[in-house]
PDB file of C-alpha atoms and ligand atoms in Angstrom:
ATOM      1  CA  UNK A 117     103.175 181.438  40.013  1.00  0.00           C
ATOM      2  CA  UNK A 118     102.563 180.093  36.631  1.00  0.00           C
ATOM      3  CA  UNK A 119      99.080 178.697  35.908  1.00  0.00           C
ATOM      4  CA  UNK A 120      99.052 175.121  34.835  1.00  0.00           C
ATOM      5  CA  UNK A 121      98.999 174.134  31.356  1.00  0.00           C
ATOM      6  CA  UNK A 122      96.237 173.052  30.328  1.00  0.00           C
ATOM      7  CA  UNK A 123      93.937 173.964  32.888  1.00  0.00           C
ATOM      8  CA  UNK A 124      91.854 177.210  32.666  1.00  0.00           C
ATOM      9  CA  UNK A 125      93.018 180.072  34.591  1.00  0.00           C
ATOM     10  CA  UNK A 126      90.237 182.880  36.025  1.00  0.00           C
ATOM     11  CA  UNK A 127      91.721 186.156  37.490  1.00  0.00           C
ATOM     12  CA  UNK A 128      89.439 188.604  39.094  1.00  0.00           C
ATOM     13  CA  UNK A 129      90.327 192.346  39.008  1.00  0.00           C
ATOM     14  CA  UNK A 130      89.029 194.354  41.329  1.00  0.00           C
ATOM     15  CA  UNK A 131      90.170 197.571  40.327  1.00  0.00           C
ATOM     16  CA  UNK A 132      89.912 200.430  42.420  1.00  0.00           C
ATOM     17  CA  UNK A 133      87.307 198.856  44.518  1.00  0.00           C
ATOM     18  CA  UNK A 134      87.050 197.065  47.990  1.00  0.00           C
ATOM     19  CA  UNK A 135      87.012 198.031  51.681  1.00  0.00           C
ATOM     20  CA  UNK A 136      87.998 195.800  54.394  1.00  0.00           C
ATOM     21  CA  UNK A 137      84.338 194.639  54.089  1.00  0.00           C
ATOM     22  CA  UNK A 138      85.069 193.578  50.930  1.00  0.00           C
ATOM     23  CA  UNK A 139      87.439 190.480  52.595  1.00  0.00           C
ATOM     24  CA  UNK A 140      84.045 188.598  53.155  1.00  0.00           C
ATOM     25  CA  UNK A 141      84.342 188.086  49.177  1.00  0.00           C
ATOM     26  CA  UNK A 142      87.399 186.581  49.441  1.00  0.00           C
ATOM     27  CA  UNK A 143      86.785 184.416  52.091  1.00  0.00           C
ATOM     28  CA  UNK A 144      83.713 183.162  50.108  1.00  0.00           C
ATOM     29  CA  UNK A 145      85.901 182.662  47.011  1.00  0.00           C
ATOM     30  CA  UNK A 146      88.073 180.691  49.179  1.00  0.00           C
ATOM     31  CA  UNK A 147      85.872 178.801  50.797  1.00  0.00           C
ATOM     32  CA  UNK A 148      84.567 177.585  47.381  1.00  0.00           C
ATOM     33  CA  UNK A 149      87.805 176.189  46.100  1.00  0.00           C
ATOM     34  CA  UNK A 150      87.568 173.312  48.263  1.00  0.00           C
ATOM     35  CA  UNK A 151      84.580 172.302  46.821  1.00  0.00           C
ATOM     36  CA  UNK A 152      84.631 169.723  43.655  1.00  0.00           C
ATOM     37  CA  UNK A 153      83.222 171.331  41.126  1.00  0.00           C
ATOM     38  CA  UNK A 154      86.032 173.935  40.924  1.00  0.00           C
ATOM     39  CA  UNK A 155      89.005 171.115  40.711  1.00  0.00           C
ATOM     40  CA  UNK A 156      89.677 172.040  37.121  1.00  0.00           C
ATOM     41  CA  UNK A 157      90.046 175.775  37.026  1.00  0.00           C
ATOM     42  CA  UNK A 158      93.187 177.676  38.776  1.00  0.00           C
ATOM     43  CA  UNK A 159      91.710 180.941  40.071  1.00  0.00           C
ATOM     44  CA  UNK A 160      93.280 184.916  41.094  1.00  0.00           C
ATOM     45  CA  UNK A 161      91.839 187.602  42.785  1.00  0.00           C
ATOM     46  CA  UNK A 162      93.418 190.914  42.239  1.00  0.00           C
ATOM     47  CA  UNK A 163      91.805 193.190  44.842  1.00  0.00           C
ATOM     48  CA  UNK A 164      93.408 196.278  45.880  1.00  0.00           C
ATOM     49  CA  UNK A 165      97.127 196.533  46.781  1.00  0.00           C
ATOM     50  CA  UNK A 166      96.127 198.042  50.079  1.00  0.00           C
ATOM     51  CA  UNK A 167      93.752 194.642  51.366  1.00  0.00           C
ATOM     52  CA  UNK A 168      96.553 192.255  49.711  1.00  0.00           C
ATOM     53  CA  UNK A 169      98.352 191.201  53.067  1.00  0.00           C
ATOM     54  CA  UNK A 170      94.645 190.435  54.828  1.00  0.00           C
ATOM     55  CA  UNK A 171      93.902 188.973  52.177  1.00  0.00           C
ATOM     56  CA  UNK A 172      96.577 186.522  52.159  1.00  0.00           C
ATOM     57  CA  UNK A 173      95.579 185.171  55.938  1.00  0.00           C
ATOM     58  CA  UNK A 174      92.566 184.266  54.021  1.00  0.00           C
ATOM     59  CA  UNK A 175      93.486 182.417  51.442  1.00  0.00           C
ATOM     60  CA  UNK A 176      97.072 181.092  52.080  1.00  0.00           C
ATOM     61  CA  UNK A 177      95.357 177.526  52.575  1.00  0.00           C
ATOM     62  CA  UNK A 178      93.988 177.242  49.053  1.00  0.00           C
ATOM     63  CA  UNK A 179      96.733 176.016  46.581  1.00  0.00           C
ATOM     64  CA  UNK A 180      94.292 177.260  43.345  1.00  0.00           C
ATOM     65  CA  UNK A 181      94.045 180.417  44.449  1.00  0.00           C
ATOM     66  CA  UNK A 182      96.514 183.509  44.377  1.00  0.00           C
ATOM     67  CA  UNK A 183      96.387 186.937  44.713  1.00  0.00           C
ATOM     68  CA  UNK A 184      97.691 189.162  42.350  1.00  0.00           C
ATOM     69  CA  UNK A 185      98.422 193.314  42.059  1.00  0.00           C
ATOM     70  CA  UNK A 186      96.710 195.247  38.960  1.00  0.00           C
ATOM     71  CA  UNK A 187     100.104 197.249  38.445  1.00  0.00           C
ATOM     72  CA  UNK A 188     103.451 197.769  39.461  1.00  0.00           C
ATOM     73  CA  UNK A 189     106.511 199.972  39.463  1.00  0.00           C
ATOM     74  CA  UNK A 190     109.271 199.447  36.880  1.00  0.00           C
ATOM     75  CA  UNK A 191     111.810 200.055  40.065  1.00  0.00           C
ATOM     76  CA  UNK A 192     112.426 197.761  43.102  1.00  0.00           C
ATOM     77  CA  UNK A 193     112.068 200.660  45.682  1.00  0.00           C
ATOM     78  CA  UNK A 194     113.797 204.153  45.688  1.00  0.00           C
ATOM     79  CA  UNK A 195     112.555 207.912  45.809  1.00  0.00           C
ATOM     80  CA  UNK A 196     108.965 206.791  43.766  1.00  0.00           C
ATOM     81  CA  UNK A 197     106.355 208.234  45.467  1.00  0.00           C
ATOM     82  CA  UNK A 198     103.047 206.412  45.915  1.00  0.00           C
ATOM     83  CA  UNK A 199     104.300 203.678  43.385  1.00  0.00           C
ATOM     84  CA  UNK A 200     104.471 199.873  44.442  1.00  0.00           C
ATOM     85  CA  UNK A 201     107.257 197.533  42.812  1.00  0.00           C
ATOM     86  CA  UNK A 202     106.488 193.899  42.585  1.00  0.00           C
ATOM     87  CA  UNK A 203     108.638 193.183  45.287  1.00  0.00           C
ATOM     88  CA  UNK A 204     106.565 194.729  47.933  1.00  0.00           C
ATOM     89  CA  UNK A 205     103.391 193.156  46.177  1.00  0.00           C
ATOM     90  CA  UNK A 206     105.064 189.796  46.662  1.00  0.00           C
ATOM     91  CA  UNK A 207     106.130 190.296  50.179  1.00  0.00           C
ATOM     92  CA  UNK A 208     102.064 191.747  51.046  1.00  0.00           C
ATOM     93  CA  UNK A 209     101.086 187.927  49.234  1.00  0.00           C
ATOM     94  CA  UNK A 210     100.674 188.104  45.397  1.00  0.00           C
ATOM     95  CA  UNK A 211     102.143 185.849  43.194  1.00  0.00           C
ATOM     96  CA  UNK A 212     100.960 187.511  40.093  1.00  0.00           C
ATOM     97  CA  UNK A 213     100.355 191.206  38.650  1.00  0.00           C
ATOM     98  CA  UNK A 214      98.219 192.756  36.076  1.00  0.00           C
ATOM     99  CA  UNK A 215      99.953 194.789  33.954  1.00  0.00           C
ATOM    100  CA  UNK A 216      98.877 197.448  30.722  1.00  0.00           C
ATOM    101  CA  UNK A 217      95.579 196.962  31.645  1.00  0.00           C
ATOM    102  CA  UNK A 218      93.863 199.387  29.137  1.00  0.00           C
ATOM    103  CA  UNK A 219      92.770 201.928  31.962  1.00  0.00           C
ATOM    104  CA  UNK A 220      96.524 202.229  32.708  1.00  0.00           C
ATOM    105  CA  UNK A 221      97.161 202.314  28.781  1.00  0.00           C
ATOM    106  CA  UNK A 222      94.925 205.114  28.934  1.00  0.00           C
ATOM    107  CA  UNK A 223      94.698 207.321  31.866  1.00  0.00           C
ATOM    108  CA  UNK A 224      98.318 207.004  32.652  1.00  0.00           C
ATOM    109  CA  UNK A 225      99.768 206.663  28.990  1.00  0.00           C
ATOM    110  CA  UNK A 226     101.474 203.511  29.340  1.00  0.00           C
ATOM    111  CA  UNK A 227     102.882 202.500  26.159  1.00  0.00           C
ATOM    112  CA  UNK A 228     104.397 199.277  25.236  1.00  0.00           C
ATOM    113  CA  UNK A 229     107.692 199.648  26.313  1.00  0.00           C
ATOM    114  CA  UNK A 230     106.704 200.995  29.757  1.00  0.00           C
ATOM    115  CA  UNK A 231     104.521 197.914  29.849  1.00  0.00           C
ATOM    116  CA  UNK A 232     107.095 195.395  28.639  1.00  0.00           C
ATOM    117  CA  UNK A 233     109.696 197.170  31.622  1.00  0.00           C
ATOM    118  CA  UNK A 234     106.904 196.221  33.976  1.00  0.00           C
ATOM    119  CA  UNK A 235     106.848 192.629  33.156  1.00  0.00           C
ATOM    120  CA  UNK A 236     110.716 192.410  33.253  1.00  0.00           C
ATOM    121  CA  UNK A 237     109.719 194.122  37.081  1.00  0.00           C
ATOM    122  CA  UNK A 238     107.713 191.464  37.896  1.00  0.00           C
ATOM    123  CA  UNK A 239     110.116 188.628  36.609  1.00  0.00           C
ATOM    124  CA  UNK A 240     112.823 189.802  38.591  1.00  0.00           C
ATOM    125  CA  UNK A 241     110.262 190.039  41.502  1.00  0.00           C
ATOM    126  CA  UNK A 242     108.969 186.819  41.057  1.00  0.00           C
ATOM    127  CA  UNK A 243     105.544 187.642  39.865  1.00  0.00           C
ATOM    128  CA  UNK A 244     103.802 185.885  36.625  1.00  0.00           C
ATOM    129  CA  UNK A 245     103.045 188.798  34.503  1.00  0.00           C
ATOM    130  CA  UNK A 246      99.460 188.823  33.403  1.00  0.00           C
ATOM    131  CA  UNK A 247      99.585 191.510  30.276  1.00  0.00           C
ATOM    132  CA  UNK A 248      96.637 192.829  28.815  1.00  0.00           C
ATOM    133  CA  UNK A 249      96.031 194.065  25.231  1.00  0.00           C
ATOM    134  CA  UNK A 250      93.194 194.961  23.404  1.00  0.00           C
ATOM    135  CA  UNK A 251      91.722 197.490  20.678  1.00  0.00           C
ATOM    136  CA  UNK A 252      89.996 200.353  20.528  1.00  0.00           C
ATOM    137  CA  UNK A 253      86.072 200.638  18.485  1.00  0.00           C
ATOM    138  CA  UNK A 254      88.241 202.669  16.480  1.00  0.00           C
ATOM    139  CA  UNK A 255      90.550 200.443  15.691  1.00  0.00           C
ATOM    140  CA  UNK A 256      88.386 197.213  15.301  1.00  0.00           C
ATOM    141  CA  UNK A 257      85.903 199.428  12.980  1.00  0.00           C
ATOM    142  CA  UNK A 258      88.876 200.369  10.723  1.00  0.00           C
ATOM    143  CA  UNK A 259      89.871 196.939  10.094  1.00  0.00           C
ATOM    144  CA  UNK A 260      93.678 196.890  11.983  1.00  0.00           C
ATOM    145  CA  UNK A 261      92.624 195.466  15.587  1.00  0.00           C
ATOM    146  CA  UNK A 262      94.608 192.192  14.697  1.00  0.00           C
ATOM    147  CA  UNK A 263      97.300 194.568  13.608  1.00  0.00           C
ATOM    148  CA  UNK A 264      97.516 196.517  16.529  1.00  0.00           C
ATOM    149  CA  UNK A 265      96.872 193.379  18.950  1.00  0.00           C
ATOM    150  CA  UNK A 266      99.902 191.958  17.466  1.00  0.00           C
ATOM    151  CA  UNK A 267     102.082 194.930  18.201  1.00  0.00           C
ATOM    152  CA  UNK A 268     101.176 195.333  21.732  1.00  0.00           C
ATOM    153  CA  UNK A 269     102.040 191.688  22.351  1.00  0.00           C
ATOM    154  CA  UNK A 270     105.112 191.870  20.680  1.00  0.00           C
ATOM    155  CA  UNK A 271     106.007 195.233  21.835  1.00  0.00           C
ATOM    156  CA  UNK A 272     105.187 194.257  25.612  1.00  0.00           C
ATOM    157  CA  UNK A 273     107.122 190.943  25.918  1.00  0.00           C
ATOM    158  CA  UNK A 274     110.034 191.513  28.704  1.00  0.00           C
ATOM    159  CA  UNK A 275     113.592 190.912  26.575  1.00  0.00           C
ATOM    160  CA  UNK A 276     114.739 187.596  27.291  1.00  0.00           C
ATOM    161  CA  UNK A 277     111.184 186.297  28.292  1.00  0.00           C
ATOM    162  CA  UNK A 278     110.199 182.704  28.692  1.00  0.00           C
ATOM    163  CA  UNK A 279     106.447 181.244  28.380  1.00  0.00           C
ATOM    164  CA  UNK A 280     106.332 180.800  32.638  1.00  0.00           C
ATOM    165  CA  UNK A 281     106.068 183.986  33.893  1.00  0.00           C
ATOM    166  CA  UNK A 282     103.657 185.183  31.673  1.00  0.00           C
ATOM    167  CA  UNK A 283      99.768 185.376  30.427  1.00  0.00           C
ATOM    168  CA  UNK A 284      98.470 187.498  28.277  1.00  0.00           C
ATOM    169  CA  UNK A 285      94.761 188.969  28.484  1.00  0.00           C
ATOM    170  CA  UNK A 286      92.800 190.095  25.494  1.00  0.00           C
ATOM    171  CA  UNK A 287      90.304 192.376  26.613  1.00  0.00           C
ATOM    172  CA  UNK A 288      89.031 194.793  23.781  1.00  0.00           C
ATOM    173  CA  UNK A 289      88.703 198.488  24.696  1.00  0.00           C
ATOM    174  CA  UNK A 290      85.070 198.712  23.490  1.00  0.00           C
ATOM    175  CA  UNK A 291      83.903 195.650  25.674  1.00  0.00           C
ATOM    176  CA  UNK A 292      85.320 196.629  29.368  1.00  0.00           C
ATOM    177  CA  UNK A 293      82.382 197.417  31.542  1.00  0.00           C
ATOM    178  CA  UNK A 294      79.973 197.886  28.562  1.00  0.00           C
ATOM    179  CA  UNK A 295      78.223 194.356  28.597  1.00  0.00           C
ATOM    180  CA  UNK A 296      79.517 194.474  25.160  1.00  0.00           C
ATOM    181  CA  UNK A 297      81.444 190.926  23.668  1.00  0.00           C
ATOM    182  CA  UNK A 298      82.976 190.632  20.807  1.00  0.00           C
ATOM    183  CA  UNK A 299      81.747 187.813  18.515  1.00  0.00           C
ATOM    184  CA  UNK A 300      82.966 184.086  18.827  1.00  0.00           C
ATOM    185  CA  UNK A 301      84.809 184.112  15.812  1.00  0.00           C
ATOM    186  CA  UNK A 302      86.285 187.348  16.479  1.00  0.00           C
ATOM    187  CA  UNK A 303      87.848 186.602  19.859  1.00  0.00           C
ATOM    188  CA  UNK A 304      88.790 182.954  18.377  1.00  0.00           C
ATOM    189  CA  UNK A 305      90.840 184.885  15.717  1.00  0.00           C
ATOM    190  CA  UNK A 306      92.452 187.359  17.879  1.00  0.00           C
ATOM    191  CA  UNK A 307      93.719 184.859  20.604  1.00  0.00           C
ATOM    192  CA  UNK A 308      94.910 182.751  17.498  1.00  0.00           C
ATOM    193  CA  UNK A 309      96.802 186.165  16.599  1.00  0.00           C
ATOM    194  CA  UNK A 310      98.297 186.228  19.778  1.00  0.00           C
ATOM    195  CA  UNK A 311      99.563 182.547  19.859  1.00  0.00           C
ATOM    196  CA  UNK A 312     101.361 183.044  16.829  1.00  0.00           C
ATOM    197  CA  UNK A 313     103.200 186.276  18.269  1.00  0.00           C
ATOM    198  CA  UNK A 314     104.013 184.655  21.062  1.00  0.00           C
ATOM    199  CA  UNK A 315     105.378 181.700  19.011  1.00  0.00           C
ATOM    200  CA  UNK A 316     107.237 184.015  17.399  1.00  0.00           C
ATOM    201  CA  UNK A 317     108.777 185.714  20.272  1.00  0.00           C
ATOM    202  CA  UNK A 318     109.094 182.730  22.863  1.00  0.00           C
ATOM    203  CA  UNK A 319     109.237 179.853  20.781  1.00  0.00           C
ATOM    204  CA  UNK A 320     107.727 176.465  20.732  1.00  0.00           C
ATOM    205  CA  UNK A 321     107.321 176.346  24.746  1.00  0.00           C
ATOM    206  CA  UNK A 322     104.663 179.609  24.101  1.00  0.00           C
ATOM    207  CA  UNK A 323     102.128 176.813  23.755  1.00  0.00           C
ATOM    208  CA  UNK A 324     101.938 176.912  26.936  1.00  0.00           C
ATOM    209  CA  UNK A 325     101.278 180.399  28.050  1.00  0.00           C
ATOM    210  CA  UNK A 326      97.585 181.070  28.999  1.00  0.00           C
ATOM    211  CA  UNK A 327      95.892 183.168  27.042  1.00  0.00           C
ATOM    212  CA  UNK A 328      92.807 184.973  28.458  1.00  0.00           C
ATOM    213  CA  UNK A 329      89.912 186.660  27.540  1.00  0.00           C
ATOM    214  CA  UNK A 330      88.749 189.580  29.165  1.00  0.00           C
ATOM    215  CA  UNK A 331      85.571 192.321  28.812  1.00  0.00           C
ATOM    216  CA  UNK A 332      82.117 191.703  30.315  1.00  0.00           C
ATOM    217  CA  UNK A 333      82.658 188.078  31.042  1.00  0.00           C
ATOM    218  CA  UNK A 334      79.364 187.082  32.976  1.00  0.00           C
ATOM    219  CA  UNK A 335      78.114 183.946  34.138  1.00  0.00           C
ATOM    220  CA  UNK A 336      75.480 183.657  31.372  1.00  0.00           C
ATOM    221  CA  UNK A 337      78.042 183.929  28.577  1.00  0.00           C
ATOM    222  CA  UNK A 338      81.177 182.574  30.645  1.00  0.00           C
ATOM    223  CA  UNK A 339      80.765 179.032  29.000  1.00  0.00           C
ATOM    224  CA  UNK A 340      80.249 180.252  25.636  1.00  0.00           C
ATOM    225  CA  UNK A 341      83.439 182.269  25.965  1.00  0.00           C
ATOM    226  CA  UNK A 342      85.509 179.092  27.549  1.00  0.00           C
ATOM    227  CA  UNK A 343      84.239 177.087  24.664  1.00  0.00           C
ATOM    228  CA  UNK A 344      85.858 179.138  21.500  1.00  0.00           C
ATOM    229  CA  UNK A 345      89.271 178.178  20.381  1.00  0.00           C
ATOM    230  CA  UNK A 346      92.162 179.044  21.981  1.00  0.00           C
ATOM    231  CA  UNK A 347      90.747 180.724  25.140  1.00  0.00           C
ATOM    232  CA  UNK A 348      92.719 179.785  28.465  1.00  0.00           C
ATOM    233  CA  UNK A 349      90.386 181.050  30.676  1.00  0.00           C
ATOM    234  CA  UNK A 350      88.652 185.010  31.743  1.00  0.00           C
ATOM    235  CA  UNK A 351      90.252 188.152  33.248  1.00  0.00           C
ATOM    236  CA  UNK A 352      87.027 189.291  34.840  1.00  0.00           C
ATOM    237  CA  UNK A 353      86.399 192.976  36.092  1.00  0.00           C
ATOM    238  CA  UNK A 354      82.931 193.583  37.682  1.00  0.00           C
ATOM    239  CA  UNK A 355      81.459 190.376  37.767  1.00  0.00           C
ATOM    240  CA  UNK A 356      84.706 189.428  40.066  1.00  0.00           C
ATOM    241  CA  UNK A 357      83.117 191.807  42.945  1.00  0.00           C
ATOM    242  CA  UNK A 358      80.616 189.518  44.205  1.00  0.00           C
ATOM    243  CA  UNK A 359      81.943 185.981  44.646  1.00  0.00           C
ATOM    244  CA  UNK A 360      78.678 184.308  43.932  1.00  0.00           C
ATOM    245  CA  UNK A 361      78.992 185.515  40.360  1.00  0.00           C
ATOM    246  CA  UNK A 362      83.098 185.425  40.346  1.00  0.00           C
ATOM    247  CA  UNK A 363      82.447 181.566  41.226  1.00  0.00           C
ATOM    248  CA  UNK A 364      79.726 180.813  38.850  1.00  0.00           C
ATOM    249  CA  UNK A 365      81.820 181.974  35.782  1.00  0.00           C
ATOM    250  CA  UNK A 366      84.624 179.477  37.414  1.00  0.00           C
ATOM    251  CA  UNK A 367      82.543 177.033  37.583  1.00  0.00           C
ATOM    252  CA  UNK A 368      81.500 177.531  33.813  1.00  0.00           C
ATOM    253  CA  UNK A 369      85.611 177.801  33.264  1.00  0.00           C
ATOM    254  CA  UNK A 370      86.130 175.189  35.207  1.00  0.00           C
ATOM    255  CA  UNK A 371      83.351 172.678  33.012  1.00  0.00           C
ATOM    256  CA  UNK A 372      84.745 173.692  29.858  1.00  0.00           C
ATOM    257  CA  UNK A 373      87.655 175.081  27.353  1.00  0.00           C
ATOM    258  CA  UNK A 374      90.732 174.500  25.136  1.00  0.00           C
ATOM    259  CA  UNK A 375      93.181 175.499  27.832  1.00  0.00           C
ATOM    260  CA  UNK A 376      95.376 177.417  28.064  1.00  0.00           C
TER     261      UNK A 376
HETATM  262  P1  PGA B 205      84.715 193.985  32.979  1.00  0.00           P
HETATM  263  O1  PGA B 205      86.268 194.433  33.089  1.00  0.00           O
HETATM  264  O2  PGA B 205      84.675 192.498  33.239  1.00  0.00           O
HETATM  265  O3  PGA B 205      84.032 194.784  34.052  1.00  0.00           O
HETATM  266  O4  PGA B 205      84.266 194.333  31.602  1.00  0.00           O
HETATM  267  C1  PGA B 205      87.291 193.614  32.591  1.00  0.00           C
HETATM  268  C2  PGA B 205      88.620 194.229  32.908  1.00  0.00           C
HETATM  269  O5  PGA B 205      88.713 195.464  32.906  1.00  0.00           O
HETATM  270  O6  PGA B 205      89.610 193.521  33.170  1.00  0.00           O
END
């Protein structure tokens, strides 16, 4: 898929959460996409590889919403034990994949270049890569989180890349799951950072790649965040467990923005 220019674009990631029960979220989200209010936002839910394919028979009706994987193997298939490559995520319905999310970055050492292999996986499986980079407190607090921003995005680019298949997500270490935000003018500045690498890298045509921001997007500051320069729309963690609040910050996304 490739979200449409221009037109906010809300992912949910559901990490390593959801049981089969969990589907009556979906169906909700679903549901809701019909409805008018929600015209002007393209929406993903990312829940767990393993509720992808029921997933699909729920949603395969609604144009504006995909599903999407939080990871996926460099390879297409082969001796890779308990690893999924983007081609089986397509064939069990996503169209999309998260990839170097910063629990990945961290608990299983991915580095840029595993990352950027990744998102040449996903290309060649068909899958818009959604890549995620971000800075540690550490980092901000010495001064170099535009510095190191800029190197994950370039380092993570797939060789040869062009602005469809690809989003990138700016979610800060320090504000994942901590109800923490950066301020306005700081996330305005990074995601201006990031258009310029991606300039840089892809060319004029990177206008058009969404750029998202991501880290304890509720629905009580969702249409703050929409409203600051340069932000394409939310890559939402907890808040995209429960559709009521998953929707509302849509709905905010969906009222608002500078897209993508
Ligand atoms: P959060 O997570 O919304 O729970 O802070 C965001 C993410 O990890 O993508």
């Amino acid at each position: 898929m490739s979200p449409h220019a221009g037109r906010p674009f809300v992912v949910g990631n559901w990490k390593m959460n959801g049981l089969g029960e969990g589907l009556g979220e979906v169906e909700a989200v679903a549901a809701a996409c019909r409805g008018p209010d929600l015209a002007g936002v393209d929406l993903a839910l990312c829940p767990p590889a393993t509720l992808l394919d029921r997933a699909r028979a729920l949603t395969q009706a609604e144009r504006r919403l995909a599903l999407g994987g939080q990871d996926c193997a460099v390879a297409a298939s082969g001796a890779h034990t308990g690893d999924v490559s983007a081609e089986m995520l397509r064939d069990a319905g996503a169209s999309l994949v998260v990839l170097g999310h910063c629990e990945r970055r961290g608990a299983h050492r991915e580095d840029d270049a595993l990352v950027r292999a990744k998102a040449e996986a996903a290309r060649r499986g068909g899958l818009l890569a959604v890549i995620c980079v971000g800075e540690t407190l550490e980092e901000r607090d010495a001064g170099r989180a535009e510095r190191v921003v800029a190197a994950q995005v370039a380092g993570s680019l797939p060789p040869g890349a062009g602005p469809a298949g690809i989003a990138v997500a700016y979610e800060p270490v320090w504000a994942i799951g901590t109800g923490r935000t950066p301020s306005g003018a700081d996330v305005a500045a990074m995601h201006a950072v990031i258009r310029r690498e991606l300039l840089s890298a892809l060319g004029p045509g990177a206008e058009r790649v969404s750029i998202l921001y991501g880290g304890s997007v509720k629905p009580d500051n969702a249409a703050a965040l929409i409203a600051l320069d340069g932000v394409g729309g939310f890559l939402v963690g907890g808040a995209s467990l429960r559709a009521a609040d998953f929707l509302a910050i849509a709905r905010a996304a969906s009222g608002g923005g500078s897209a993508p």
